[in-house]
Coordinates of C-alpha atoms in Angstrom, one line a residue:
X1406 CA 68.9 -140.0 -92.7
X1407 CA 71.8 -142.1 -91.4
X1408 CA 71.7 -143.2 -87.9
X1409 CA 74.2 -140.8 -85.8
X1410 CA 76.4 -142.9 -83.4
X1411 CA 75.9 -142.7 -79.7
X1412 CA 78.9 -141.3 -78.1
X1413 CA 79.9 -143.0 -75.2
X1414 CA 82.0 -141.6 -71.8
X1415 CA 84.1 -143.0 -69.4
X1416 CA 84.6 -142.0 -66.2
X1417 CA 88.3 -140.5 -65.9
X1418 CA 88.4 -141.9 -61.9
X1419 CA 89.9 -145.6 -61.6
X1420 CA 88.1 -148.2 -59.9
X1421 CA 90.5 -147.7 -57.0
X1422 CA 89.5 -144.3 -57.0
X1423 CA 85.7 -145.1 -56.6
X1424 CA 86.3 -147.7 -53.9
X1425 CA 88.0 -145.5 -51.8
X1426 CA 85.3 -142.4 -52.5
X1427 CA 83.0 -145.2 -51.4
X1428 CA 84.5 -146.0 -48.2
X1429 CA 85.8 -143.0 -47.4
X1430 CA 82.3 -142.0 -45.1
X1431 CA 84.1 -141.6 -42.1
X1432 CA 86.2 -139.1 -40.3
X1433 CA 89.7 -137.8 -41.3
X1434 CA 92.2 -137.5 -39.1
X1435 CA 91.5 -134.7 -36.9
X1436 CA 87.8 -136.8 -36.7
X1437 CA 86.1 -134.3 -38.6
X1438 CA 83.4 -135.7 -41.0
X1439 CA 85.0 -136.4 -44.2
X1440 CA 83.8 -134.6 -47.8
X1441 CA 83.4 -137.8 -49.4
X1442 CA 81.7 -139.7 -46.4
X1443 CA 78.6 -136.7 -46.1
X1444 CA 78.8 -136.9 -49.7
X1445 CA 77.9 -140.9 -49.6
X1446 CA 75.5 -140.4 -46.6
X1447 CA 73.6 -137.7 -48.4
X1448 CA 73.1 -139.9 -51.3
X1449 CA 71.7 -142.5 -49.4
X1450 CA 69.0 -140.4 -47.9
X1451 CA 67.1 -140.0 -50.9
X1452 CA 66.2 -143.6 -51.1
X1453 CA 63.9 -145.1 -48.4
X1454 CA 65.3 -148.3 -47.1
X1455 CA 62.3 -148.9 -44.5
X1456 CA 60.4 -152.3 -45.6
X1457 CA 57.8 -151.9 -47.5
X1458 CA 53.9 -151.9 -45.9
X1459 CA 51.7 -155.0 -46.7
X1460 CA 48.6 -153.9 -48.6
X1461 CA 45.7 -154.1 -46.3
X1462 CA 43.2 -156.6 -47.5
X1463 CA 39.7 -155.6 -49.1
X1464 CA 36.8 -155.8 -47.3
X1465 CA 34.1 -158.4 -47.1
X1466 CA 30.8 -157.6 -48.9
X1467 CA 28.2 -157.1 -47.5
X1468 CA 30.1 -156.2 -44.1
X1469 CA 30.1 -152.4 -43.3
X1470 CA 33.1 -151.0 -42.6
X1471 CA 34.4 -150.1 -39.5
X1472 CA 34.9 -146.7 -38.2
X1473 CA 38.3 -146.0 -37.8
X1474 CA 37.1 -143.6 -34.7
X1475 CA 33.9 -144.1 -32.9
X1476 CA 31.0 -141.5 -32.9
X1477 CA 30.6 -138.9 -30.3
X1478 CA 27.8 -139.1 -28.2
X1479 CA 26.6 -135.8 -27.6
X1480 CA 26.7 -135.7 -23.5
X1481 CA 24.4 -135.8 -21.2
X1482 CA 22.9 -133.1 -18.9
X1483 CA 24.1 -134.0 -15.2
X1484 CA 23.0 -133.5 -12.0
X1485 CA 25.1 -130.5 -11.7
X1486 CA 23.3 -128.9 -14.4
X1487 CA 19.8 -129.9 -13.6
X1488 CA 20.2 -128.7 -10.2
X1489 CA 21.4 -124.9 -11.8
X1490 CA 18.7 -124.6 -13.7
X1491 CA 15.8 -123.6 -11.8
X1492 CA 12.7 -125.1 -12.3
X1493 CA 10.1 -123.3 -14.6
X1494 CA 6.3 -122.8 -13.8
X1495 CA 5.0 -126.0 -14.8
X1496 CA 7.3 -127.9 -12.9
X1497 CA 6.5 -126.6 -9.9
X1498 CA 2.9 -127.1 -10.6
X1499 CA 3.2 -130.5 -11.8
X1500 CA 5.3 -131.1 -8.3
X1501 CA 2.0 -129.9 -6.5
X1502 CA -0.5 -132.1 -8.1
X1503 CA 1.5 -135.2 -7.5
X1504 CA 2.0 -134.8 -4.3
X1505 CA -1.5 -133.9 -3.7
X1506 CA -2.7 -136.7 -5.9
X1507 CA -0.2 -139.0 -3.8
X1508 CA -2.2 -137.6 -0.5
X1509 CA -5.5 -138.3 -1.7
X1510 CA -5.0 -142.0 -2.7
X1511 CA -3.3 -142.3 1.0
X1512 CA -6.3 -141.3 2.3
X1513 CA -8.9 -143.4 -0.2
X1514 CA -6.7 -146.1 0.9
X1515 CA -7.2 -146.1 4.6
X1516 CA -10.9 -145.1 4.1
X1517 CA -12.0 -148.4 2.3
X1518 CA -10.1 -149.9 4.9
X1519 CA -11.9 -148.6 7.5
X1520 CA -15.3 -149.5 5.6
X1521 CA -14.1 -152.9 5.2
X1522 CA -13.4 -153.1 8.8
X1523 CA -16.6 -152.0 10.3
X1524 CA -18.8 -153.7 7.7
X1525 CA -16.9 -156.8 8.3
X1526 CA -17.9 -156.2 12.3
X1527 CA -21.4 -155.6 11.4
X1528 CA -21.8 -158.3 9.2
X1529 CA -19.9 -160.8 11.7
X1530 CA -21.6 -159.1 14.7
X1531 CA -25.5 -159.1 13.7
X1532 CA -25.7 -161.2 10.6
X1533 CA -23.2 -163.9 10.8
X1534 CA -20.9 -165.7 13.5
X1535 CA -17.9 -167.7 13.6
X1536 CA -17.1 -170.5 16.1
X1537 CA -15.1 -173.8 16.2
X1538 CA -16.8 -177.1 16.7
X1539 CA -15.4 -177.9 20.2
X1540 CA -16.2 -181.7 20.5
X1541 CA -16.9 -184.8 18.1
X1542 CA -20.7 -184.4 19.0
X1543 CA -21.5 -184.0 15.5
X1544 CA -19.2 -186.5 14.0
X1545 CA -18.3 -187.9 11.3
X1546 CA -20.1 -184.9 9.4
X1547 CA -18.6 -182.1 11.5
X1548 CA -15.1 -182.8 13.7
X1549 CA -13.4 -181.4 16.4
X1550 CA -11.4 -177.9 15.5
X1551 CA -14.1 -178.0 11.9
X1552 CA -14.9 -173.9 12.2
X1553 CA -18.7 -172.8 11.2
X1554 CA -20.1 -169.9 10.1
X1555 CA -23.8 -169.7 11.1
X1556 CA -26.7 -166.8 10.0
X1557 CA -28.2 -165.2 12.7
X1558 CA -31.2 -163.5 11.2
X1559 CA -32.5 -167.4 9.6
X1560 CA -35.9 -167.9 10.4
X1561 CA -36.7 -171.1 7.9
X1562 CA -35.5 -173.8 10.4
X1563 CA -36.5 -177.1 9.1
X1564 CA -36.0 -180.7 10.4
X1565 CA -32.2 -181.7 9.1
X1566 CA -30.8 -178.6 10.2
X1567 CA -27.7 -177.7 12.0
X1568 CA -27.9 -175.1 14.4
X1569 CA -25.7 -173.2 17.2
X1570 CA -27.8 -172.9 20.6
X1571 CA -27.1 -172.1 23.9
X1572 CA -28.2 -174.1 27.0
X1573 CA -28.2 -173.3 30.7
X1574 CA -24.6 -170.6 29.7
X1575 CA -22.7 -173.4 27.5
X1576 CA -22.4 -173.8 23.9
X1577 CA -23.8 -176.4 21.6
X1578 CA -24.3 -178.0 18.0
X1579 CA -26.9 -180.3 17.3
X1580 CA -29.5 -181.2 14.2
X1581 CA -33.4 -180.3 14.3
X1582 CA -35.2 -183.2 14.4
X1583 CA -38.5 -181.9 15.4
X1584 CA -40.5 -178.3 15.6
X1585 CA -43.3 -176.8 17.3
X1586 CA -46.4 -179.0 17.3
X1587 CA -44.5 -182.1 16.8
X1588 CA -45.0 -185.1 19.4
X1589 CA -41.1 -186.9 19.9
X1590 CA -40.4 -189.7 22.0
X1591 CA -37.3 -191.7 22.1
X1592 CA -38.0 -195.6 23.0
X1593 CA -36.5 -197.8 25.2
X1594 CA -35.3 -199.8 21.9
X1595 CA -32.9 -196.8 21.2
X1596 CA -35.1 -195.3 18.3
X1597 CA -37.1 -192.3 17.6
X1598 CA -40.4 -191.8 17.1
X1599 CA -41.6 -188.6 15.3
X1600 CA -45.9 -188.0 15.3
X1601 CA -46.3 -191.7 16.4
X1602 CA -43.9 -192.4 13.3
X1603 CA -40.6 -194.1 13.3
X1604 CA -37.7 -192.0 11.7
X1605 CA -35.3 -193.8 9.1
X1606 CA -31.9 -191.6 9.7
X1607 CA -29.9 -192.8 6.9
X1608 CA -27.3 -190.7 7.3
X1609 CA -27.0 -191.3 11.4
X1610 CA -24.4 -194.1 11.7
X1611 CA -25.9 -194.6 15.6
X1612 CA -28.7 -195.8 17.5
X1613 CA -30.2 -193.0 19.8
X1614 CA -30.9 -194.4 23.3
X1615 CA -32.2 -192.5 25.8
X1616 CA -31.1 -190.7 29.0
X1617 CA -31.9 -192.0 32.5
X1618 CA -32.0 -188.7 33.2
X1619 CA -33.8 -187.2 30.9
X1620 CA -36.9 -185.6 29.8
X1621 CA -40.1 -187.4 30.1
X1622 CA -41.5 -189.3 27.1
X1623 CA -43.8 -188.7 25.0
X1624 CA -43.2 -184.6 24.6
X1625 CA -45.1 -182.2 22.7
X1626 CA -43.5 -179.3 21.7
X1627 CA -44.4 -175.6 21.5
X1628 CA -44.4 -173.1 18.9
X1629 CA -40.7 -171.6 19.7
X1630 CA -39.5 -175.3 20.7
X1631 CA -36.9 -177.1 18.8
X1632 CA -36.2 -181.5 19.6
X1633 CA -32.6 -181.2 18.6
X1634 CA -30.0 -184.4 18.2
X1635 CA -26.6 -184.6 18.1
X1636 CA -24.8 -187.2 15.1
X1637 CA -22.8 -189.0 17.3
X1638 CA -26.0 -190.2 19.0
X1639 CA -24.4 -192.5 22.1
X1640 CA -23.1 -189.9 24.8
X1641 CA -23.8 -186.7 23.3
X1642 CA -25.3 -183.8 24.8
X1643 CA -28.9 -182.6 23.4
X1644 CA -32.5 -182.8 23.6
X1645 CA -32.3 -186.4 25.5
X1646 CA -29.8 -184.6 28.3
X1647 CA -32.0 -181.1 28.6
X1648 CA -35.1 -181.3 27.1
X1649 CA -36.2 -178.7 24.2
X1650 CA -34.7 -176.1 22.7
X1651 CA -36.6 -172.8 22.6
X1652 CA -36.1 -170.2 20.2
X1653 CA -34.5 -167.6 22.0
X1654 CA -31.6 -169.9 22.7
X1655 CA -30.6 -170.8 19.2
X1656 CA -28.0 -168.5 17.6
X1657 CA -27.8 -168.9 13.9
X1658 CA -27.8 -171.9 11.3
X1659 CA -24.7 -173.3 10.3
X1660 CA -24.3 -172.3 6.6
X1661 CA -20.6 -173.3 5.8
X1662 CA -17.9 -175.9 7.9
X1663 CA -14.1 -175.0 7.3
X1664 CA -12.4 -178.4 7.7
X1665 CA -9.9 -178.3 9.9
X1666 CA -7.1 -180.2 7.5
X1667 CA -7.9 -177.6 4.8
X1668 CA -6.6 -174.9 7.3

């Protein structure tokens, strides 16, 4: 079948025609909107002259995306509401038993500390004491502002040991150095003698004269007598200045010395 031959039309306006349809969008002359200018501007509206968006770009993987609005959280109950609602049952019951619970730790609280207290003034009242050394009498073993705690109730004195005594109202230290039955006598060559025996102090730094004074020499002591020496043996007060000790005036063994630089 032979090819039929396209038929081909020509516009009937003349360029000059078209040119001045084109640029005739304005307004005549009583500036009313021309027919050929709303004609033009309606064409133009159907094609969108706005630049074109850039594509966004695609997402990372591995990255989740991100939410174009964030997630409501659901809101919380506020005071205001709390306070409406009024309470149930069980809170009021659990109100109670804290509060009493509260009351009775108070009150365990301040009962152990009243135990502690008096137990503390027993034991420092009939079983232990507490006094400062007041002199260097006892030095270099005990020093002036040294603290001791002494036992009361001891009653296995032996030779070496430093007690707390009381003589004629005043306070002393000293260091046992003979008991009941023994025979002491300090010599004219500043030594002592213990049961006719010399005693080796080798922890006594000092010689240990004797008082004009003092006691007679040789001196046998009773049951409840103590011969008690002070360390710092040249000018200290003891058993040289007044004689024995008896029992009844000692007040505990030293047990412990808080040094005064350790305070």
């Amino acid at each position: 079948m032979a090819d039929t031959p396209r038929k081909v039309y020509h516009s009937s306006a003349s360029p000059k025609a078209a040119g001045a349809a084109a640029g005739d969008r304005g307004t005549d002359s009583l500036n009313a909107p021309s027919v050929a200018g709303a004609a033009a501007d309606t064409a133009d509206s159907r094609y969108d002259h706005s630049e074109p968006s850039m594509p966004e770009p695609p997402e990372e993987s591995g990255k989740p995306a991100k939410r174009s609005a964030k997630a409501k959280k659901p809101k919380k109950r506020g005071k205001a509401d709390k306070k409406d609602t009024p309470p149930t049952p069980e809170d009021i019951i659990r109100k109670k038993r804290r509060r009493c619970a509260d009351g009775e730790d108070i009150v365990s609280f301040f009962t152990k500390l009243v135990a502690m207290v008096v137990l503390l003034g027993l034991l420092l009242g009939f079983a232990f004491g507490v006094t400062p050394m007041a002199n260097d009498d006892m030095a270099p073993r005990i020093s002036a502002g040294d603290l001791l705690l002494y036992y009361r109730l001891a009653d296995d004195w032996a030779n070496g040991d430093v007690m707390v005594f009381e003589k004629d109202g005043e306070q002393y230290v000293g260091r046992i150095v003979a008991r009941g039955g023994d025979t002491v006598e300090v010599t004219d060559q500043a030594t002592l003698v213990v049961n006719g025996s010399t005693v080796l102090e080798n922890d006594i730094y000092y010689t240990t004269p004797k008082y004009d004074d003092g006691p007679t020499y040789p001196i046998t002591l009773a049951e409840d007598e103590f011969f008690i020496l002070c360390d710092y043996r040249e000018g200290a007060r003891d058993s040289r200045y007044f004689g024995p000790v008896k029992a009844s005036e000692v007040k505990g063994k030293v047990i412990t010395v808080v040094r005064r630089s350790n305070l």
